[in-house]
Amino acid sequence: MVTMGGFRKSLISIVLAAGLLACLLNACAPAGTADETKTGSKYIIGVSQANMREEWRIALIDELKEAADSEEDIQIITADATGSVSKQVQDIDNLINYGSDLIIISPVDEKKMASKIKEIYNKDVPVIVMDRAVEGFDYTLYIGPDNQVVGRQAGDYVANRLGDNGGRVVALSSKSMSIQGTERMAGFLGTMEENSQINVESLYMESESKDAAYDLICASKEKVERADIIFAYSDNVALGVCDALRDSGLEGTVQVVDCDGFKGEDEGMDLVKEGRLLATVSCPIGGNEAFDYAKSILKNESGVPKQVILRSTLITVGNINEALGQMDANYEDHGQTIDVGFSQPGKESNWRLANIKSVSESARAFNINLHMEYADQSQAKQFEAIRGFIDEGVDVIIVSPVVGDGWEGILTQAKDAGIPVIMSDRDVTIEGEDESLRTTYIGADFMEEGRRAMQWLRDNVPAKGKALKIMELKGNAGAKPTLERGQGFRNILNQTPGYEIEYSDYGDFTFEGGREVVSQYLDENEWDIDIIYAHNDDMALGAIEELKARGIMPDQKVTVISVDATKAAFESMVAGELSCSVECNPIIGDQLMKAVRDLVAGKKMPYKIITEEKVYDQSVAESLIKSREY
Ligand code: GZL
């Protein structure tokens, strides 16, 4: 029996085979549109590329098509928006009308395309956004580099290269800069500002092109010849700079550092090998990652994150052969048992207990021998545990760091022992940003969680007249979730009149800690607080218990909001006590263990993998509580 779906696919196959698609798509991307040899595929992935002028965009399409070649039941259809927002909108409609089961889009303009992406996402068409993240989270998955980090890596290299004596740097900007270029330049100039011994001058190209770069350098010979290093934020621009230096007789006298580091003739990797570039910060294109996750999404596999931030790598003549080897490496998982040492901060909250359960279950499912240690919120005990894992000779170490600083020493010991480290649910700040000390971070975006908490307050608890007083219950001092949930909340608070943080203290993410903060406040003050913002549910529930014990709730209206969205939080919302909880998903065991197996198999890991999260309040708690996993 031919189902409507099967009929639809067969019809499409006929259309594709007849080549009508090319006309109907109204602009085949030069990389070709549909792979007619795979008519009748089970899945169709529609790819909407912003343009097919830029080398890396063509490379993205090629990577996706190459990946699809090895998958019989997946077909790729591409469309080239030729740099036009209106055409990209039309392309997406065409791709969906031909039966695309999933859309991959690299937006022409992430702000102008956000509503179209949200529209198809809300119609349950999975959509993977590449390279430029749209505002908000109305998409299935974002994959791209952190371009600020890319620029900072280039800036750190230039600063180290020039040393304490410093020097002169020319930074090439453009009057019409892409978001990617803007972020890279911001990261680069940010590091230049931290090095007062370096004199930086920005020159502005008429457009973001090789020729515009060439013309500008040739026309600025006096400024350029005084420079030690020129910074170009893309391979395309860098090539124009290198050609201009060559034709001006300055090649080798003035050095060039750039970003992109693509493979191919006259691309960054080539220019480094030829000695025309001093260094390039190489950014993976993400096509292989996008295809892998697209397959998981189409097959309804669990563990698909919300964002994958690709790792960028500094490439010089000293490590280019290793880097090229890594790019071509085929990784293979041999299915062997892998030994993992996991250092948890403790068992401080319901969230942590759910995380421990998830990690333990996934380890068994992924054939991983897990040695878990609990540090009672002590960084020293975490160091002790990690030294133990090193002595044991485990294959991989996973850490959920109790605080975010002070990890350089112990991570260097693990690196020296040849043991990669994955950060789970909390990241660390590494002085000097030596990216090799931590392989990847899998967890939440705490800044976004803080923003969402205050956005919920703004949208649901309107301030009337006098400013509403907020009590903040903070997690443990120095922990990334504490710092960033506080900062994210304040970012929105500072833009929203009518609210003020009246009192803030540490509750250490525990029930008792939250209760104690409220108790101490009441010992010294009359209760004059309108809102409690707790960094996690346990502290919120401890605070509610104390307010009830003191006879304040439920008589007085106190809005209590928190983060985690645990079962206990849902029960409290159903009971009409807690008002809202921003989700922070602890069920990341599968993602962690998949990352461990990929790592051991030799796969290059993303810089960050950010989990999917939502916001829940009393209006939905009753209907969802039975479906909650933790
Ligand atoms: C967040 C996690 C935090 C939880 C708390 O990823 O590290 O630590 O929000 C837990 O409940 O104690």
CSV table of C-alpha atoms in Angstrom, one decimal, residues 186-432:
chain,number,residue,atom,x,y,z
A,186,ALA,CA,35.8,42.6,18.5
A,187,GLY,CA,37.6,39.6,19.9
A,188,PHE,CA,40.9,40.6,18.3
A,189,LEU,CA,40.8,44.2,19.3
A,190,GLY,CA,39.7,43.2,22.8
A,191,THR,CA,43.0,41.3,23.3
A,192,MET,CA,45.0,44.2,21.7
A,193,GLU,CA,43.5,46.5,24.4
A,194,GLU,CA,44.9,44.2,27.0
A,195,ASN,CA,48.4,44.7,25.6
A,196,SER,CA,49.2,48.4,25.9
A,197,GLN,CA,52.7,47.8,24.4
A,198,ILE,CA,51.0,47.1,21.0
A,199,ASN,CA,49.9,50.1,18.8
A,200,VAL,CA,46.9,49.1,16.7
A,201,GLU,CA,45.6,51.0,13.7
A,202,SER,CA,42.4,50.0,11.9
A,203,LEU,CA,42.1,50.5,8.1
A,204,TYR,CA,38.7,50.1,6.4
A,205,MET,CA,38.1,48.3,3.1
A,206,GLU,CA,35.3,49.4,0.8
A,207,SER,CA,33.9,45.9,0.9
A,208,GLU,CA,34.7,42.4,2.3
A,209,SER,CA,36.6,41.2,-0.7
A,210,LYS,CA,40.1,40.1,-1.7
A,211,ASP,CA,40.3,42.9,-4.2
A,212,ALA,CA,39.2,45.6,-1.8
A,213,ALA,CA,41.9,44.3,0.7
A,214,TYR,CA,44.5,44.4,-2.1
A,215,ASP,CA,43.6,47.9,-3.1
A,216,LEU,CA,43.6,49.2,0.5
A,217,ILE,CA,47.0,47.8,1.3
A,218,CYS,CA,48.5,49.1,-1.9
A,219,ALA,CA,47.0,52.5,-1.2
A,220,SER,CA,48.2,52.6,2.4
A,221,LYS,CA,51.9,51.6,1.8
A,222,GLU,CA,53.3,54.2,4.2
A,223,LYS,CA,51.2,52.9,7.1
A,224,VAL,CA,51.6,49.3,6.2
A,225,GLU,CA,55.4,49.3,5.9
A,226,ARG,CA,55.6,50.6,9.5
A,227,ALA,CA,53.5,47.6,10.7
A,228,ASP,CA,54.9,44.4,12.2
A,229,ILE,CA,51.7,42.4,11.7
A,230,ILE,CA,48.5,42.8,9.7
A,231,PHE,CA,45.3,41.1,11.0
A,232,ALA,CA,42.8,39.9,8.4
A,233,TYR,CA,39.6,38.3,9.7
A,234,SER,CA,39.1,35.9,6.8
A,235,ASP,CA,41.1,33.9,4.3
A,236,ASN,CA,39.6,35.9,1.4
A,237,VAL,CA,40.8,39.2,2.9
A,238,ALA,CA,44.1,37.7,3.9
A,239,LEU,CA,44.8,36.6,0.3
A,240,GLY,CA,44.3,40.2,-1.0
A,241,VAL,CA,46.7,41.5,1.7
A,242,CYS,CA,49.4,38.9,0.9
A,243,ASP,CA,49.2,39.7,-2.8
A,244,ALA,CA,49.4,43.4,-2.1
A,245,LEU,CA,52.4,42.9,0.1
A,246,ARG,CA,54.1,40.8,-2.6
A,247,ASP,CA,53.4,43.4,-5.2
A,248,SER,CA,54.6,46.3,-2.9
A,249,GLY,CA,57.8,44.5,-2.1
A,250,LEU,CA,56.8,44.1,1.5
A,251,GLU,CA,56.3,40.4,1.6
A,252,GLY,CA,58.3,38.9,4.5
A,253,THR,CA,58.9,42.3,6.0
A,254,VAL,CA,55.3,42.7,7.2
A,255,GLN,CA,53.6,39.5,8.6
A,256,VAL,CA,50.0,38.5,8.2
A,257,VAL,CA,47.7,36.7,10.7
A,258,ASP,CA,44.1,35.7,9.7
A,259,CYS,CA,41.1,33.5,10.5
A,260,ASP,CA,39.3,30.8,8.6
A,261,GLY,CA,42.2,28.5,7.9
A,262,PHE,CA,40.4,26.6,5.1
A,263,LYS,CA,42.0,23.9,3.0
A,264,GLY,CA,42.3,24.5,-0.7
A,265,GLU,CA,44.4,26.6,-3.1
A,266,ASP,CA,45.1,30.1,-1.7
A,267,GLU,CA,43.1,29.4,1.4
A,268,GLY,CA,44.5,29.9,4.9
A,269,MET,CA,46.2,26.4,5.3
A,270,ASP,CA,47.9,26.9,1.9
A,271,LEU,CA,49.1,30.4,2.8
A,272,VAL,CA,50.6,29.1,6.1
A,273,LYS,CA,52.4,26.3,4.3
A,274,GLU,CA,53.8,28.6,1.7
A,275,GLY,CA,55.0,31.0,4.5
A,276,ARG,CA,52.7,33.8,3.3
A,277,LEU,CA,50.7,33.7,6.5
A,278,LEU,CA,52.4,33.7,9.9
A,279,ALA,CA,49.3,32.0,11.5
A,280,THR,CA,45.6,31.3,10.8
A,281,VAL,CA,42.9,30.5,13.3
A,282,SER,CA,41.2,27.5,11.7
A,283,CYS,CA,37.4,27.2,12.1
A,284,PRO,CA,35.7,23.9,11.1
A,285,ILE,CA,32.9,24.4,8.7
A,286,GLY,CA,30.6,22.1,10.6
A,287,GLY,CA,29.1,20.2,7.7
A,288,ASN,CA,30.0,16.8,9.0
A,289,GLU,CA,28.6,17.7,12.5
A,290,ALA,CA,25.4,19.1,10.9
A,291,PHE,CA,24.9,15.9,8.9
A,292,ASP,CA,25.5,13.6,11.9
A,293,TYR,CA,23.0,15.6,14.1
A,294,ALA,CA,20.6,15.8,11.2
A,295,LYS,CA,20.6,12.0,11.0
A,296,SER,CA,20.0,11.7,14.8
A,297,ILE,CA,17.1,14.2,14.6
A,298,LEU,CA,15.5,12.4,11.6
A,299,LYS,CA,15.8,9.1,13.5
A,300,ASN,CA,14.4,10.7,16.7
A,301,GLU,CA,17.5,9.7,18.6
A,302,SER,CA,17.9,11.2,22.2
A,303,GLY,CA,20.7,13.5,23.3
A,304,VAL,CA,20.6,16.1,20.5
A,305,PRO,CA,21.8,19.4,22.1
A,306,LYS,CA,20.6,23.0,21.4
A,307,GLN,CA,23.9,24.4,20.4
A,308,VAL,CA,27.3,23.0,19.2
A,309,ILE,CA,30.0,25.6,19.4
A,310,LEU,CA,32.8,24.4,17.1
A,311,ARG,CA,36.4,24.5,18.3
A,312,SER,CA,38.8,26.8,16.4
A,313,THR,CA,42.5,26.1,16.4
A,314,LEU,CA,45.6,28.3,15.9
A,315,ILE,CA,47.6,27.0,13.0
A,316,THR,CA,51.2,27.9,12.3
A,317,VAL,CA,53.9,26.3,10.2
A,318,GLY,CA,54.9,24.4,13.4
A,319,ASN,CA,51.6,22.4,13.7
A,320,ILE,CA,50.0,22.6,10.3
A,321,ASN,CA,50.9,19.0,9.3
A,322,GLU,CA,49.4,17.7,12.5
A,323,ALA,CA,46.3,19.8,11.9
A,324,LEU,CA,45.9,18.7,8.3
A,325,GLY,CA,46.3,15.1,9.4
A,326,GLN,CA,43.6,15.6,12.1
A,327,MET,CA,41.2,17.1,9.5
A,328,ASP,CA,41.5,14.1,7.3
A,329,ALA,CA,41.6,11.6,10.1
A,330,ASN,CA,38.9,8.9,9.9
A,331,TYR,CA,37.8,8.0,13.4
A,332,GLU,CA,36.6,4.6,14.4
A,333,ASP,CA,35.0,3.4,17.6
A,334,HIS,CA,36.2,-0.2,18.2
A,335,GLY,CA,33.5,-0.7,20.9
A,336,GLN,CA,36.1,-1.4,23.6
A,337,THR,CA,35.4,-0.8,27.3
A,338,ILE,CA,36.5,2.7,28.2
A,339,ASP,CA,37.6,3.7,31.7
A,340,VAL,CA,36.4,7.1,32.9
A,341,GLY,CA,37.0,8.9,36.1
A,342,PHE,CA,34.2,11.4,37.0
A,343,SER,CA,34.7,14.0,39.7
A,344,GLN,CA,31.3,15.4,40.9
A,345,PRO,CA,31.2,18.5,43.3
A,346,GLY,CA,28.9,16.5,45.7
A,347,LYS,CA,25.3,15.4,46.1
A,348,GLU,CA,24.0,18.9,47.0
A,349,SER,CA,20.7,19.0,45.2
A,350,ASN,CA,18.0,17.0,43.5
A,351,TRP,CA,19.4,18.2,40.2
A,352,ARG,CA,22.8,16.6,41.1
A,353,LEU,CA,21.1,13.3,42.1
A,354,ALA,CA,19.3,13.2,38.8
A,355,ASN,CA,22.6,14.0,36.9
A,356,ILE,CA,24.4,11.2,38.8
A,357,LYS,CA,21.7,8.7,37.9
A,358,SER,CA,21.7,9.8,34.2
A,359,VAL,CA,25.5,9.5,33.9
A,360,SER,CA,25.6,6.1,35.7
A,361,GLU,CA,22.9,4.6,33.5
A,362,SER,CA,24.4,6.0,30.3
A,363,ALA,CA,27.9,4.7,31.2
A,364,ARG,CA,26.5,1.2,31.4
A,365,ALA,CA,24.7,1.6,28.1
A,366,PHE,CA,27.8,2.9,26.3
A,367,ASN,CA,30.1,0.2,27.7
A,368,ILE,CA,32.0,2.7,29.9
A,369,ASN,CA,33.6,1.7,33.2
A,370,LEU,CA,32.7,4.6,35.4
A,371,HIS,CA,34.6,5.6,38.6
A,372,MET,CA,32.7,8.4,40.2
A,373,GLU,CA,34.0,10.5,43.2
A,374,TYR,CA,32.1,13.1,45.2
A,375,ALA,CA,34.0,16.1,46.6
A,376,ASP,CA,31.6,17.6,49.2
A,377,GLN,CA,31.9,21.0,47.4
A,378,SER,CA,35.7,21.0,47.9
A,379,GLN,CA,37.9,21.9,45.0
A,380,ALA,CA,40.9,20.4,46.9
A,381,LYS,CA,39.0,17.1,47.0
A,382,GLN,CA,38.3,17.3,43.3
A,383,PHE,CA,42.0,17.7,42.6
A,384,GLU,CA,42.7,14.7,44.9
A,385,ALA,CA,40.2,12.6,42.9
A,386,ILE,CA,41.7,13.7,39.6
A,387,ARG,CA,45.2,12.8,40.7
A,388,GLY,CA,43.8,9.4,41.6
A,389,PHE,CA,42.3,9.0,38.2
A,390,ILE,CA,45.6,9.9,36.6
A,391,ASP,CA,47.4,7.3,38.8
A,392,GLU,CA,44.8,4.7,37.8
A,393,GLY,CA,45.5,5.5,34.1
A,394,VAL,CA,41.9,6.1,33.1
A,395,ASP,CA,41.2,6.9,29.4
A,396,VAL,CA,39.1,10.0,30.0
A,397,ILE,CA,38.4,12.3,33.0
A,398,ILE,CA,35.1,14.1,33.4
A,399,VAL,CA,34.7,17.0,35.9
A,400,SER,CA,31.8,19.0,37.1
A,401,PRO,CA,33.9,21.8,38.7
A,402,VAL,CA,32.7,23.1,42.1
A,403,VAL,CA,34.2,26.5,41.2
A,404,GLY,CA,35.3,27.9,37.8
A,405,ASP,CA,38.8,29.2,38.5
A,406,GLY,CA,42.1,27.6,39.6
A,407,TRP,CA,42.1,24.6,37.3
A,408,GLU,CA,45.2,25.2,35.2
A,409,GLY,CA,47.6,23.1,37.4
A,410,ILE,CA,45.6,19.9,37.7
A,411,LEU,CA,44.4,20.1,34.0
A,412,THR,CA,48.1,20.4,33.0
A,413,GLN,CA,48.9,17.3,35.0
A,414,ALA,CA,46.1,15.4,33.2
A,415,LYS,CA,47.3,16.7,29.8
A,416,ASP,CA,50.9,15.7,30.6
A,417,ALA,CA,49.5,12.2,31.5
A,418,GLY,CA,47.8,12.2,28.0
A,419,ILE,CA,44.3,12.0,29.6
A,420,PRO,CA,41.7,14.3,28.0
A,421,VAL,CA,39.3,16.1,30.3
A,422,ILE,CA,35.6,16.9,29.5
A,423,MET,CA,33.8,19.5,31.6
A,424,SER,CA,30.3,18.4,32.5
A,425,ASP,CA,27.4,20.8,33.4
A,426,ARG,CA,29.8,23.5,34.5
A,427,ASP,CA,32.7,25.0,32.6
A,428,VAL,CA,36.0,26.6,33.9
A,429,THR,CA,37.9,29.7,33.0
A,430,ILE,CA,41.5,29.0,32.0
A,431,GLU,CA,44.1,31.7,32.3
A,432,GLY,CA,45.8,32.3,28.9
